[in-house]
Amino acid sequence: MKRTIEAILFWGAVALVWEYGVTLAGVRSYLMPSLSKVIAAGWEERELLLAESWVTLLEVLAGFALAVIGGLLLGVAIHFSAIARRTLYPLITALQSMPKIALAPLMIVWFGYGFSSKLASTFLFAFFPLVIATLGGLSGIAANLEEHFRALGASRWDTLLRLQLPSALPSFVDGVKIAMPLAVIGAIVGEFIGSEKGLGHLMTLATANAQTDLMFAAILTITVLASLLYWAVEVMSRAVWWRGKAV
C-alpha cells in the first residue's frame, strides 16, 4: 500500500507540473499542450488510437518473439562453437554498432511498407541484448558444477537442459526485460520510415497536420503500451524463482 501511494503521489505531481507548468511558463499549445488538452485529444480520437495500438502491438509481439528465439539460439551457438564465436559474434557486434535509423529505410526497400519491414525493424532493435544476456548467463556458470555433471556421466544435451540453460535463465530474463522496450522502439521507428498504420504513422500524420495534442496523446499511448508489456515480462519472469528477489 505504501509503494502504491508513493507512486500515485509521484505521478500526480508530474501531472500537475505538466498541466500548470506550461501555462505558467507561457508555452504555446502548439509547442507543448497542457495535459488536459492531450487527454481530451486522446479521448476524442480514442477509437483511432486503439485501432493503431493494436497494429503496433502485433508488430512488437511478433518481432519480439523472433528476437527471443533468435537471440537465445545465437547466444547458445556462439557460446558452444568456436567458429561461431569467431564469425557470427563480430558480425552481430558490427550490426549492433550501426545506427538502426539508417538501416530502417533499407527495411522498406527490402520488405516493402507492410508488416514484414516492421517485423525486421523490431527484431533488429531487440535481439542483441538477448544474445549478450544468453552469453553472459552461460559464461557465468560455476566450473565445478559442469565438472560435477561430467563426473556423473551426463551427456552434453543433458548438461545443457539440466544445468546450463536453467543457470543462464536469470541473466536471459534480464535481457528480455531490456529488449522489450527496444522492441517497441523498433516498431515505432519502422512505422516512422514507412507505414500506413500504427502509432508511429499516426504521430507522423499528427505532426504534418500540426496536431501537437494528438501527437502527445499517441506518445502517451506508446508509453502506456511499453509499460504494460514490460510489466507482463516482469510478471512472467517471477517464474524463474531462483533469479533472486527483484528490486
Coordinates of N, CA and C in Angstrom, one line a residue:
M1 N 0.8 -1.2 0.0 CA 0.0 0.0 0.0 C 0.9 1.3 0.0
K2 N 1.9 1.2 0.8 CA 2.8 2.4 0.8 C 3.4 2.7 -0.5
R3 N 3.9 1.6 -1.2 CA 4.5 1.8 -2.5 C 3.5 2.3 -3.5
T4 N 2.3 1.9 -3.4 CA 1.2 2.3 -4.3 C 0.9 3.8 -4.1
I5 N 0.8 4.2 -2.8 CA 0.6 5.6 -2.5 C 1.7 6.5 -3.0
E6 N 2.9 6.0 -2.8 CA 4.1 6.8 -3.3 C 4.1 7.0 -4.8
A7 N 3.7 5.9 -5.5 CA 3.7 6.0 -7.0 C 2.6 7.0 -7.4
I8 N 1.4 6.9 -6.8 CA 0.3 7.8 -7.1 C 0.7 9.2 -6.8
L9 N 1.3 9.5 -5.7 CA 1.7 10.9 -5.4 C 2.7 11.4 -6.4
F10 N 3.7 10.5 -6.7 CA 4.7 11.0 -7.6 C 4.1 11.3 -9.0
W11 N 3.3 10.4 -9.6 CA 2.8 10.7 -10.9 C 1.7 11.8 -10.9
G12 N 1.0 11.9 -9.7 CA 0.1 13.1 -9.6 C 0.9 14.4 -9.6
A13 N 2.1 14.4 -9.0 CA 2.9 15.6 -9.0 C 3.4 15.9 -10.4
V14 N 3.8 14.9 -11.1 CA 4.2 15.1 -12.5 C 3.1 15.6 -13.4
A15 N 1.9 15.1 -13.2 CA 0.7 15.6 -14.0 C 0.4 17.0 -13.6
L16 N 0.5 17.4 -12.4 CA 0.2 18.8 -12.0 C 1.3 19.8 -12.6
V17 N 2.6 19.3 -12.5 CA 3.6 20.2 -13.1 C 3.4 20.4 -14.6
W18 N 3.0 19.3 -15.3 CA 2.8 19.4 -16.7 C 1.6 20.3 -17.0
E19 N 0.5 20.1 -16.2 CA -0.7 20.8 -16.5 C -0.6 22.3 -16.3
Y20 N 0.0 22.7 -15.2 CA 0.1 24.1 -14.8 C 1.4 24.7 -15.2
G21 N 2.5 23.9 -15.4 CA 3.8 24.4 -15.7 C 3.8 25.1 -17.0
V22 N 3.2 24.4 -18.0 CA 3.2 25.0 -19.4 C 2.4 26.3 -19.4
T23 N 1.4 26.4 -18.6 CA 0.5 27.6 -18.6 C 1.3 28.7 -17.9
L24 N 1.9 28.4 -16.8 CA 2.6 29.5 -16.0 C 3.9 29.9 -16.8
A25 N 4.5 29.0 -17.5 CA 5.7 29.4 -18.3 C 5.3 30.1 -19.6
G26 N 4.0 30.1 -20.0 CA 3.6 30.8 -21.2 C 4.0 30.0 -22.5
V27 N 4.1 28.7 -22.4 CA 4.4 27.9 -23.5 C 3.2 27.8 -24.4
R28 N 3.4 28.0 -25.7 CA 2.3 28.0 -26.6 C 1.8 26.5 -26.8
S29 N 0.6 26.3 -27.0 CA 0.0 25.0 -27.0 C 0.5 24.2 -28.2
Y30 N 0.9 24.8 -29.3 CA 1.3 24.1 -30.5 C 2.8 23.5 -30.2
L31 N 3.4 24.1 -29.2 CA 4.8 23.6 -28.8 C 4.7 22.5 -27.8
M32 N 3.8 22.8 -26.7 CA 3.7 21.9 -25.6 C 2.3 22.1 -25.0
P33 N 1.3 21.2 -25.4 CA 0.0 21.4 -24.9 C -0.1 20.9 -23.4
S34 N -1.1 21.4 -22.7 CA -1.3 21.0 -21.4 C -1.7 19.6 -21.3
L35 N -1.6 18.9 -20.2 CA -2.0 17.5 -20.0 C -3.5 17.4 -20.3
S36 N -4.3 18.3 -19.9 CA -5.8 18.2 -20.1 C -6.1 18.2 -21.6
K37 N -5.4 19.0 -22.3 CA -5.6 19.1 -23.8 C -5.2 17.8 -24.5
V38 N -4.1 17.2 -24.0 CA -3.6 15.9 -24.5 C -4.7 14.8 -24.2
I39 N -5.1 14.8 -23.0 CA -6.1 13.8 -22.6 C -7.4 14.0 -23.4
A40 N -7.8 15.2 -23.6 CA -9.0 15.5 -24.4 C -8.9 15.0 -25.8
A41 N -7.7 15.3 -26.4 CA -7.5 14.9 -27.8 C -7.5 13.4 -27.9
G42 N -6.8 12.7 -26.9 CA -6.8 11.3 -26.8 C -8.2 10.7 -26.7
W43 N -9.0 11.3 -25.9 CA -10.4 10.7 -25.7 C -11.2 10.9 -26.9
E44 N -11.0 12.1 -27.6 CA -11.8 12.3 -28.8 C -11.4 11.4 -29.9
E45 N -10.1 11.0 -30.0 CA -9.6 10.1 -31.0 C -9.3 8.7 -30.4
R46 N -10.1 8.3 -29.4 CA -9.8 7.0 -28.7 C -9.9 5.8 -29.6
E47 N -10.9 5.8 -30.5 CA -11.1 4.7 -31.4 C -9.9 4.6 -32.4
L48 N -9.4 5.7 -32.9 CA -8.3 5.7 -33.8 C -7.0 5.2 -33.0
L49 N -6.8 5.7 -31.8 CA -5.7 5.3 -31.0 C -5.7 3.9 -30.7
L50 N -6.9 3.3 -30.4 CA -7.0 1.9 -30.0 C -6.7 1.1 -31.3
A51 N -7.2 1.5 -32.4 CA -7.0 0.7 -33.6 C -5.5 0.7 -34.0
E52 N -4.9 1.8 -33.9 CA -3.5 1.9 -34.3 C -2.6 1.2 -33.2
S53 N -3.1 1.2 -32.0 CA -2.3 0.5 -30.9 C -2.3 -1.0 -31.2
W54 N -3.4 -1.6 -31.7 CA -3.4 -3.0 -32.0 C -2.4 -3.3 -33.1
V55 N -2.3 -2.5 -34.1 CA -1.4 -2.7 -35.2 C 0.1 -2.7 -34.6
T56 N 0.4 -1.7 -33.8 CA 1.7 -1.6 -33.3 C 2.0 -2.8 -32.3
L57 N 1.0 -3.2 -31.5 CA 1.2 -4.3 -30.6 C 1.5 -5.6 -31.3
L58 N 0.8 -5.9 -32.4 CA 1.1 -7.1 -33.1 C 2.5 -7.1 -33.7
E59 N 2.9 -5.9 -34.2 CA 4.3 -5.8 -34.7 C 5.3 -6.1 -33.6
V60 N 5.1 -5.5 -32.4 CA 6.0 -5.6 -31.3 C 6.1 -7.1 -30.9
L61 N 4.9 -7.7 -30.7 CA 4.9 -9.1 -30.2 C 5.6 -10.1 -31.2
A62 N 5.3 -9.9 -32.4 CA 5.9 -10.8 -33.4 C 7.4 -10.6 -33.5
G63 N 7.8 -9.4 -33.6 CA 9.2 -9.1 -33.7 C 10.0 -9.5 -32.4
F64 N 9.3 -9.3 -31.3 CA 10.0 -9.6 -30.0 C 10.1 -11.1 -29.9
A65 N 9.1 -11.9 -30.3 CA 9.1 -13.3 -30.3 C 10.3 -13.9 -31.1
L66 N 10.4 -13.3 -32.3 CA 11.6 -13.7 -33.2 C 12.9 -13.4 -32.5
A67 N 13.0 -12.2 -31.9 CA 14.2 -11.8 -31.3 C 14.6 -12.7 -30.1
V68 N 13.6 -13.1 -29.3 CA 13.8 -14.0 -28.2 C 14.4 -15.3 -28.7
I69 N 13.7 -15.9 -29.7 CA 14.2 -17.2 -30.3 C 15.5 -17.1 -30.9
G70 N 15.7 -16.0 -31.8 CA 16.9 -15.8 -32.4 C 18.1 -15.5 -31.5
G71 N 17.8 -14.6 -30.5 CA 18.8 -14.3 -29.5 C 19.3 -15.5 -28.7
L72 N 18.4 -16.3 -28.3 CA 18.7 -17.5 -27.5 C 19.5 -18.5 -28.3
L73 N 19.1 -18.7 -29.5 CA 19.8 -19.7 -30.4 C 21.2 -19.2 -30.8
L74 N 21.3 -17.9 -31.1 CA 22.6 -17.4 -31.5 C 23.5 -17.3 -30.3
G75 N 23.0 -17.0 -29.1 CA 23.8 -17.0 -27.9 C 24.4 -18.3 -27.6
V76 N 23.5 -19.4 -27.7 CA 24.0 -20.7 -27.4 C 25.0 -21.2 -28.4
A77 N 24.7 -20.9 -29.7 CA 25.7 -21.3 -30.8 C 27.0 -20.6 -30.6
I78 N 27.0 -19.3 -30.3 CA 28.3 -18.6 -30.1 C 29.1 -19.1 -28.9
H79 N 28.3 -19.5 -27.8 CA 29.0 -20.0 -26.6 C 29.6 -21.3 -26.8
F80 N 29.0 -22.2 -27.6 CA 29.5 -23.6 -27.7 C 30.3 -23.8 -29.0
S81 N 30.3 -22.9 -29.9 CA 31.0 -23.1 -31.2 C 32.1 -22.0 -31.3
A82 N 33.3 -22.5 -31.4 CA 34.5 -21.5 -31.6 C 34.4 -20.8 -33.0
I83 N 33.9 -21.6 -34.0 CA 33.7 -21.0 -35.3 C 32.7 -19.9 -35.3
A84 N 31.5 -20.1 -34.6 CA 30.5 -19.1 -34.5 C 31.0 -17.9 -33.7
R85 N 31.9 -18.1 -32.7 CA 32.4 -17.0 -31.9 C 33.4 -16.2 -32.7
R86 N 34.1 -16.8 -33.7 CA 35.0 -16.0 -34.5 C 34.3 -15.3 -35.7
T87 N 33.1 -15.8 -36.1 CA 32.5 -15.3 -37.3 C 31.2 -14.6 -36.9
L88 N 30.2 -15.3 -36.3 CA 28.9 -14.6 -36.0 C 29.0 -13.5 -35.0
Y89 N 29.8 -13.7 -34.0 CA 29.8 -12.7 -32.9 C 30.3 -11.4 -33.4
P90 N 31.4 -11.3 -34.2 CA 31.9 -10.0 -34.7 C 30.8 -9.4 -35.7
L91 N 30.1 -10.3 -36.4 CA 29.1 -9.8 -37.4 C 27.9 -9.1 -36.6
I92 N 27.5 -9.8 -35.5 CA 26.4 -9.3 -34.7 C 26.8 -8.0 -34.0
T93 N 28.0 -7.9 -33.5 CA 28.5 -6.7 -32.9 C 28.6 -5.6 -33.9
A94 N 29.1 -5.8 -35.1 CA 29.1 -4.8 -36.1 C 27.7 -4.3 -36.5
L95 N 26.8 -5.3 -36.6 CA 25.4 -4.9 -36.9 C 24.8 -4.0 -35.8
Q96 N 25.1 -4.4 -34.6 CA 24.6 -3.6 -33.5 C 25.2 -2.2 -33.4
S97 N 26.4 -2.0 -33.9 CA 27.1 -0.7 -33.9 C 26.5 0.2 -35.0
M98 N 25.9 -0.3 -36.0 CA 25.3 0.5 -37.0 C 24.0 1.2 -36.4
P99 N 23.8 2.5 -36.8 CA 22.6 3.2 -36.3 C 21.4 2.6 -37.0
K100 N 20.4 2.1 -36.1 CA 19.3 1.4 -36.6 C 18.4 2.3 -37.5
I101 N 18.4 3.6 -37.2 CA 17.6 4.6 -38.1 C 18.1 4.5 -39.5
A102 N 19.4 4.3 -39.7 CA 20.0 4.3 -41.0 C 19.6 3.0 -41.7
L103 N 19.4 1.9 -41.0 CA 19.0 0.6 -41.5 C 17.5 0.6 -41.9
A104 N 16.7 1.4 -41.2 CA 15.3 1.3 -41.4 C 14.8 1.6 -42.8
P105 N 15.4 2.6 -43.5 CA 15.0 2.7 -44.9 C 15.3 1.5 -45.8
L106 N 16.4 0.8 -45.4 CA 16.7 -0.5 -46.2 C 15.6 -1.5 -45.9
M107 N 15.0 -1.5 -44.7 CA 14.0 -2.5 -44.4 C 12.8 -2.2 -45.4
I108 N 12.5 -0.9 -45.7 CA 11.4 -0.6 -46.6 C 11.8 -1.1 -48.0
V109 N 13.0 -0.9 -48.4 CA 13.4 -1.3 -49.8 C 13.4 -2.8 -49.9
W110 N 13.8 -3.5 -48.9 CA 13.8 -5.0 -49.0 C 12.5 -5.6 -48.7
F111 N 11.7 -5.1 -47.8 CA 10.5 -5.8 -47.4 C 9.2 -5.0 -47.7
G112 N 9.3 -3.8 -48.2 CA 8.1 -3.0 -48.5 C 7.6 -2.3 -47.3
Y113 N 6.4 -1.7 -47.5 CA 5.7 -0.9 -46.5 C 4.8 -1.7 -45.6
G114 N 4.7 -2.9 -45.7 CA 3.8 -3.7 -44.9 C 4.4 -4.2 -43.6
F115 N 3.8 -5.3 -43.2 CA 4.1 -5.8 -41.8 C 5.6 -6.3 -41.7
S116 N 6.1 -6.9 -42.8 CA 7.4 -7.5 -42.8 C 8.5 -6.5 -42.4
S117 N 8.5 -5.3 -42.9 CA 9.5 -4.3 -42.6 C 9.5 -3.9 -41.1
K118 N 8.3 -3.9 -40.6 CA 8.2 -3.5 -39.1 C 8.7 -4.7 -38.3
L119 N 8.4 -5.9 -38.8 CA 8.9 -7.1 -38.1 C 10.4 -7.1 -38.1
A120 N 11.0 -6.8 -39.2 CA 12.5 -6.8 -39.3 C 13.1 -5.7 -38.4
S121 N 12.5 -4.5 -38.4 CA 13.0 -3.4 -37.6 C 12.9 -3.7 -36.1
T122 N 11.8 -4.3 -35.7 CA 11.6 -4.7 -34.3 C 12.6 -5.8 -33.9
F123 N 12.9 -6.7 -34.7 CA 13.9 -7.8 -34.5 C 15.2 -7.2 -34.3
L124 N 15.6 -6.3 -35.2 CA 17.0 -5.7 -35.2 C 17.2 -4.9 -33.9
F125 N 16.2 -4.2 -33.4 CA 16.3 -3.4 -32.2 C 16.4 -4.3 -30.9
A126 N 15.8 -5.5 -31.0 CA 15.6 -6.2 -29.7 C 16.5 -7.4 -29.5
F127 N 17.1 -7.9 -30.6 CA 17.8 -9.2 -30.5 C 19.1 -9.2 -29.8
F128 N 19.9 -8.1 -30.0 CA 21.3 -8.0 -29.5 C 21.3 -8.2 -27.9
P129 N 20.5 -7.5 -27.1 CA 20.6 -7.7 -25.7 C 20.3 -9.1 -25.3
L130 N 19.5 -9.8 -26.1 CA 19.2 -11.2 -25.8 C 20.4 -12.1 -26.0
V131 N 21.1 -11.8 -27.1 CA 22.3 -12.6 -27.4 C 23.4 -12.4 -26.3
I132 N 23.6 -11.1 -25.9 CA 24.6 -10.8 -24.8 C 24.1 -11.4 -23.5
A133 N 22.8 -11.4 -23.2 CA 22.3 -11.9 -21.9 C 22.5 -13.4 -21.9
T134 N 22.3 -14.1 -23.0 CA 22.4 -15.5 -23.1 C 23.9 -15.9 -22.9
L135 N 24.8 -15.2 -23.6 CA 26.2 -15.4 -23.4 C 26.7 -15.2 -22.0
G136 N 26.2 -14.1 -21.4 CA 26.6 -13.8 -20.0 C 26.1 -14.9 -19.0
G137 N 24.9 -15.4 -19.2 CA 24.4 -16.4 -18.4 C 25.1 -17.7 -18.5
L138 N 25.4 -18.1 -19.8 CA 26.1 -19.4 -20.0 C 27.6 -19.3 -19.5
S139 N 28.2 -18.1 -19.6 CA 29.6 -18.0 -19.2 C 29.7 -17.9 -17.7
G140 N 28.6 -17.5 -17.0 CA 28.7 -17.3 -15.6 C 28.5 -18.6 -14.8
I141 N 28.3 -19.7 -15.4 CA 28.1 -21.0 -14.7 C 29.4 -21.4 -14.0
A142 N 29.3 -21.8 -12.8 CA 30.4 -22.3 -12.0 C 31.0 -23.5 -12.6
A143 N 32.4 -23.5 -12.8 CA 33.0 -24.6 -13.4 C 32.9 -25.9 -12.7
N144 N 32.8 -25.8 -11.4 CA 32.7 -27.1 -10.6 C 31.4 -27.8 -10.8
L145 N 30.3 -27.0 -11.1 CA 29.1 -27.7 -11.4 C 29.1 -28.4 -12.8
E146 N 29.8 -27.8 -13.8 CA 29.9 -28.5 -15.0 C 30.8 -29.8 -14.9
E147 N 31.9 -29.7 -14.0 CA 32.7 -30.8 -13.8 C 31.9 -31.9 -13.0
H148 N 31.0 -31.5 -12.2 CA 30.2 -32.5 -11.4 C 29.3 -33.2 -12.4
F149 N 28.7 -32.5 -13.4 CA 27.9 -33.2 -14.3 C 28.7 -34.2 -15.2
R150 N 29.9 -33.8 -15.6 CA 30.7 -34.7 -16.4 C 31.1 -35.9 -15.6
A151 N 31.4 -35.7 -14.3 CA 31.7 -36.8 -13.4 C 30.6 -37.8 -13.3
L152 N 29.4 -37.3 -13.3 CA 28.2 -38.2 -13.3 C 27.9 -38.9 -14.6
G153 N 28.6 -38.5 -15.6 CA 28.4 -39.1 -16.9 C 27.3 -38.5 -17.7
A154 N 26.9 -37.3 -17.4 CA 25.8 -36.6 -18.1 C 26.3 -36.3 -19.5
S155 N 25.4 -36.5 -20.5 CA 25.7 -36.1 -21.9 C 25.7 -34.6 -22.0
R156 N 26.2 -34.1 -23.1 CA 26.2 -32.7 -23.4 C 24.8 -32.1 -23.4
W157 N 23.9 -32.9 -24.0 CA 22.5 -32.5 -24.1 C 21.9 -32.4 -22.7
D158 N 22.1 -33.4 -21.9 CA 21.6 -33.3 -20.5 C 22.1 -32.2 -19.7
T159 N 23.4 -31.9 -19.9 CA 24.1 -30.8 -19.2 C 23.5 -29.5 -19.6
L160 N 23.2 -29.4 -20.9 CA 22.6 -28.1 -21.4 C 21.2 -27.9 -20.9
L161 N 20.4 -29.0 -20.9 CA 19.0 -28.8 -20.4 C 18.9 -28.7 -18.9
R162 N 19.7 -29.4 -18.2 CA 19.5 -29.5 -16.7 C 20.4 -28.6 -15.9
L163 N 21.4 -28.1 -16.5 CA 22.3 -27.2 -15.8 C 22.5 -25.8 -16.5
Q164 N 23.0 -25.8 -17.8 CA 23.4 -24.6 -18.4 C 22.2 -23.7 -18.7
L165 N 21.2 -24.2 -19.3 CA 20.0 -23.3 -19.6 C 19.3 -22.8 -18.4
P166 N 19.0 -23.7 -17.4 CA 18.4 -23.1 -16.1 C 19.3 -22.1 -15.4
S167 N 20.6 -22.3 -15.4 CA 21.5 -21.4 -14.8 C 21.6 -20.1 -15.5
A168 N 21.5 -20.1 -16.9 CA 21.5 -18.9 -17.7 C 20.2 -18.1 -17.7
L169 N 19.1 -18.8 -17.3 CA 17.8 -18.1 -17.4 C 17.7 -16.8 -16.6
P170 N 18.3 -16.6 -15.4 CA 18.2 -15.3 -14.7 C 18.8 -14.2 -15.6
S171 N 19.9 -14.5 -16.1 CA 20.6 -13.4 -17.0 C 19.7 -13.2 -18.3
F172 N 19.2 -14.3 -18.8 CA 18.4 -14.2 -20.0 C 17.1 -13.4 -19.8
V173 N 16.5 -13.6 -18.6 CA 15.3 -12.8 -18.2 C 15.6 -11.3 -18.2
D174 N 16.8 -11.0 -17.6 CA 17.1 -9.6 -17.6 C 17.3 -9.0 -19.0
G175 N 17.9 -9.8 -19.9 CA 18.0 -9.4 -21.3 C 16.6 -9.2 -21.9
V176 N 15.7 -10.1 -21.6 CA 14.3 -10.0 -22.1 C 13.7 -8.6 -21.6
K177 N 13.9 -8.3 -20.4 CA 13.3 -7.0 -19.9 C 14.0 -5.8 -20.5
I178 N 15.2 -5.9 -20.9 CA 15.8 -4.8 -21.7 C 15.3 -4.8 -23.1
A179 N 15.1 -5.9 -23.7 CA 14.8 -6.0 -25.1 C 13.3 -5.6 -25.4
M180 N 12.4 -5.7 -24.4 CA 11.0 -5.4 -24.6 C 10.8 -3.9 -25.0
P181 N 11.3 -3.0 -24.2 CA 11.1 -1.6 -24.7 C 11.8 -1.3 -26.0
L182 N 12.9 -1.9 -26.2 CA 13.6 -1.7 -27.5 C 12.8 -2.3 -28.7
A183 N 12.0 -3.3 -28.4 CA 11.1 -3.8 -29.5 C 10.1 -2.8 -29.8
V184 N 9.5 -2.2 -28.8 CA 8.5 -1.1 -29.1 C 9.2 0.0 -29.9
I185 N 10.4 0.4 -29.5 CA 11.1 1.5 -30.3 C 11.3 1.1 -31.7
G186 N 11.7 -0.2 -31.9 CA 11.9 -0.7 -33.3 C 10.7 -0.6 -34.1
A187 N 9.5 -1.0 -33.5 CA 8.3 -1.0 -34.3 C 7.9 0.5 -34.7
I188 N 8.1 1.4 -33.7 CA 7.7 2.8 -34.0 C 8.6 3.4 -35.0
V189 N 9.9 3.1 -35.0 CA 10.9 3.6 -36.0 C 10.5 3.0 -37.4
G190 N 10.1 1.8 -37.4 CA 9.7 1.2 -38.7 C 8.5 1.9 -39.2
E191 N 7.6 2.3 -38.4 CA 6.4 3.0 -38.8 C 6.7 4.4 -39.2
F192 N 7.7 5.0 -38.5 CA 8.1 6.4 -38.9 C 8.6 6.4 -40.4
I193 N 9.4 5.4 -40.7 CA 10.1 5.4 -42.0 C 9.1 5.2 -43.1
G194 N 8.2 4.2 -42.9 CA 7.2 4.0 -44.0 C 6.1 3.0 -43.5
S195 N 5.0 3.6 -43.4 CA 3.8 2.7 -42.9 C 2.5 3.4 -43.2
E196 N 1.5 2.6 -43.3 CA 0.2 3.2 -43.5 C -0.7 3.0 -42.2
K197 N -0.2 2.3 -41.2 CA -0.9 2.1 -40.0 C 0.1 2.1 -38.8
G198 N -0.5 2.1 -37.6 CA 0.3 2.1 -36.4 C 0.4 3.4 -35.7
L199 N 0.9 3.4 -34.5 CA 1.0 4.6 -33.7 C 2.1 5.5 -34.2
G200 N 3.2 5.0 -34.8 CA 4.2 5.8 -35.4 C 3.7 6.5 -36.6
H201 N 2.9 5.9 -37.4 CA 2.3 6.5 -38.5 C 1.3 7.6 -38.1
L202 N 0.6 7.3 -37.0 CA -0.3 8.4 -36.5 C 0.4 9.6 -36.0
M203 N 1.6 9.4 -35.4 CA 2.4 10.5 -34.9 C 2.9 11.3 -36.1
T204 N 3.3 10.6 -37.2 CA 3.7 11.3 -38.4 C 2.6 12.2 -39.0
L205 N 1.4 11.7 -39.1 CA 0.3 12.4 -39.6 C 0.0 13.6 -38.7
A206 N 0.0 13.4 -37.4 CA -0.4 14.4 -36.4 C 0.7 15.6 -36.5
T207 N 1.9 15.2 -36.7 CA 3.0 16.3 -36.8 C 2.8 17.0 -38.1
A208 N 2.5 16.3 -39.2 CA 2.3 17.0 -40.5 C 1.1 18.0 -40.5
N209 N 0.1 17.6 -39.7 CA -1.1 18.4 -39.6 C -1.1 19.4 -38.4
A210 N 0.1 19.5 -37.8 CA 0.2 20.4 -36.6 C -0.8 20.1 -35.5
Q211 N -1.1 18.9 -35.3 CA -1.9 18.4 -34.2 C -1.0 17.9 -33.0
T212 N -0.4 18.9 -32.4 CA 0.5 18.5 -31.3 C -0.1 17.8 -30.2
D213 N -1.4 18.2 -29.9 CA -2.1 17.5 -28.8 C -2.3 16.0 -29.1
L214 N -2.7 15.7 -30.4 CA -2.8 14.3 -30.8 C -1.5 13.6 -30.8
M215 N -0.5 14.3 -31.2 CA 0.9 13.6 -31.2 C 1.3 13.2 -29.8
F216 N 1.1 14.1 -28.8 CA 1.4 13.8 -27.4 C 0.5 12.7 -26.9
A217 N -0.7 12.6 -27.4 CA -1.6 11.5 -27.0 C -1.1 10.2 -27.5
A218 N -0.6 10.2 -28.7 CA 0.0 9.0 -29.3 C 1.2 8.6 -28.5
I219 N 2.0 9.6 -28.1 CA 3.3 9.3 -27.3 C 2.9 8.7 -26.0
L220 N 1.9 9.2 -25.3 CA 1.4 8.7 -24.1 C 0.9 7.2 -24.3
T221 N 0.2 7.0 -25.4 CA -0.3 5.7 -25.6 C 0.8 4.7 -25.8
I222 N 1.9 5.1 -26.5 CA 3.1 4.3 -26.7 C 3.7 4.0 -25.4
T223 N 3.8 5.0 -24.6 CA 4.4 4.8 -23.2 C 3.6 3.8 -22.4
V224 N 2.3 3.9 -22.4 CA 1.5 3.0 -21.6 C 1.6 1.6 -22.2
L225 N 1.6 1.5 -23.5 CA 1.8 0.2 -24.1 C 3.1 -0.5 -23.8
A226 N 4.2 0.3 -23.8 CA 5.5 -0.3 -23.5 C 5.6 -0.6 -22.0
S227 N 5.0 0.2 -21.2 CA 5.0 -0.1 -19.7 C 4.2 -1.4 -19.4
L228 N 3.1 -1.6 -20.1 CA 2.3 -2.8 -19.8 C 3.0 -4.0 -20.3
L229 N 3.7 -3.9 -21.5 CA 4.4 -5.1 -22.0 C 5.6 -5.4 -21.0
Y230 N 6.3 -4.3 -20.5 CA 7.4 -4.6 -19.6 C 6.8 -5.2 -18.3
W231 N 5.7 -4.7 -17.8 CA 5.1 -5.3 -16.6 C 4.7 -6.8 -16.8
A232 N 4.2 -7.1 -18.0 CA 3.9 -8.5 -18.3 C 5.1 -9.4 -18.3
V233 N 6.3 -8.9 -18.9 CA 7.5 -9.6 -18.8 C 8.0 -9.8 -17.4
E234 N 7.8 -8.7 -16.6 CA 8.3 -8.8 -15.2 C 7.4 -9.8 -14.4
V235 N 6.2 -9.9 -14.7 CA 5.3 -10.9 -14.0 C 5.7 -12.3 -14.4
M236 N 6.0 -12.5 -15.7 CA 6.4 -13.8 -16.2 C 7.7 -14.2 -15.7
S237 N 8.6 -13.2 -15.5 CA 10.0 -13.5 -15.0 C 10.0 -14.1 -13.6
R238 N 8.9 -13.9 -12.8 CA 8.8 -14.4 -11.5 C 8.8 -15.9 -11.5
A239 N 8.5 -16.5 -12.6 CA 8.5 -18.0 -12.7 C 9.9 -18.5 -12.5
V240 N 10.9 -17.7 -12.9 CA 12.3 -18.0 -12.7 C 12.6 -17.7 -11.2
W241 N 12.1 -18.5 -10.3 CA 12.2 -18.1 -8.9 C 13.6 -18.1 -8.3
W242 N 14.6 -18.8 -9.0 CA 15.9 -18.8 -8.4 C 16.8 -17.6 -8.9
R243 N 16.1 -16.6 -9.6 CA 16.9 -15.5 -10.0 C 17.1 -14.5 -8.9
G244 N 16.4 -14.7 -7.8 CA 16.6 -13.7 -6.7 C 15.4 -12.8 -6.7
K245 N 15.3 -12.0 -5.6 CA 14.2 -11.1 -5.4 C 14.5 -9.8 -6.3
A246 N 13.4 -9.4 -7.0 CA 13.5 -8.2 -7.9 C 13.5 -7.0 -7.0
V247 N 14.2 -6.0 -7.5 CA 14.3 -4.7 -6.7 C 13.0 -3.9 -6.9

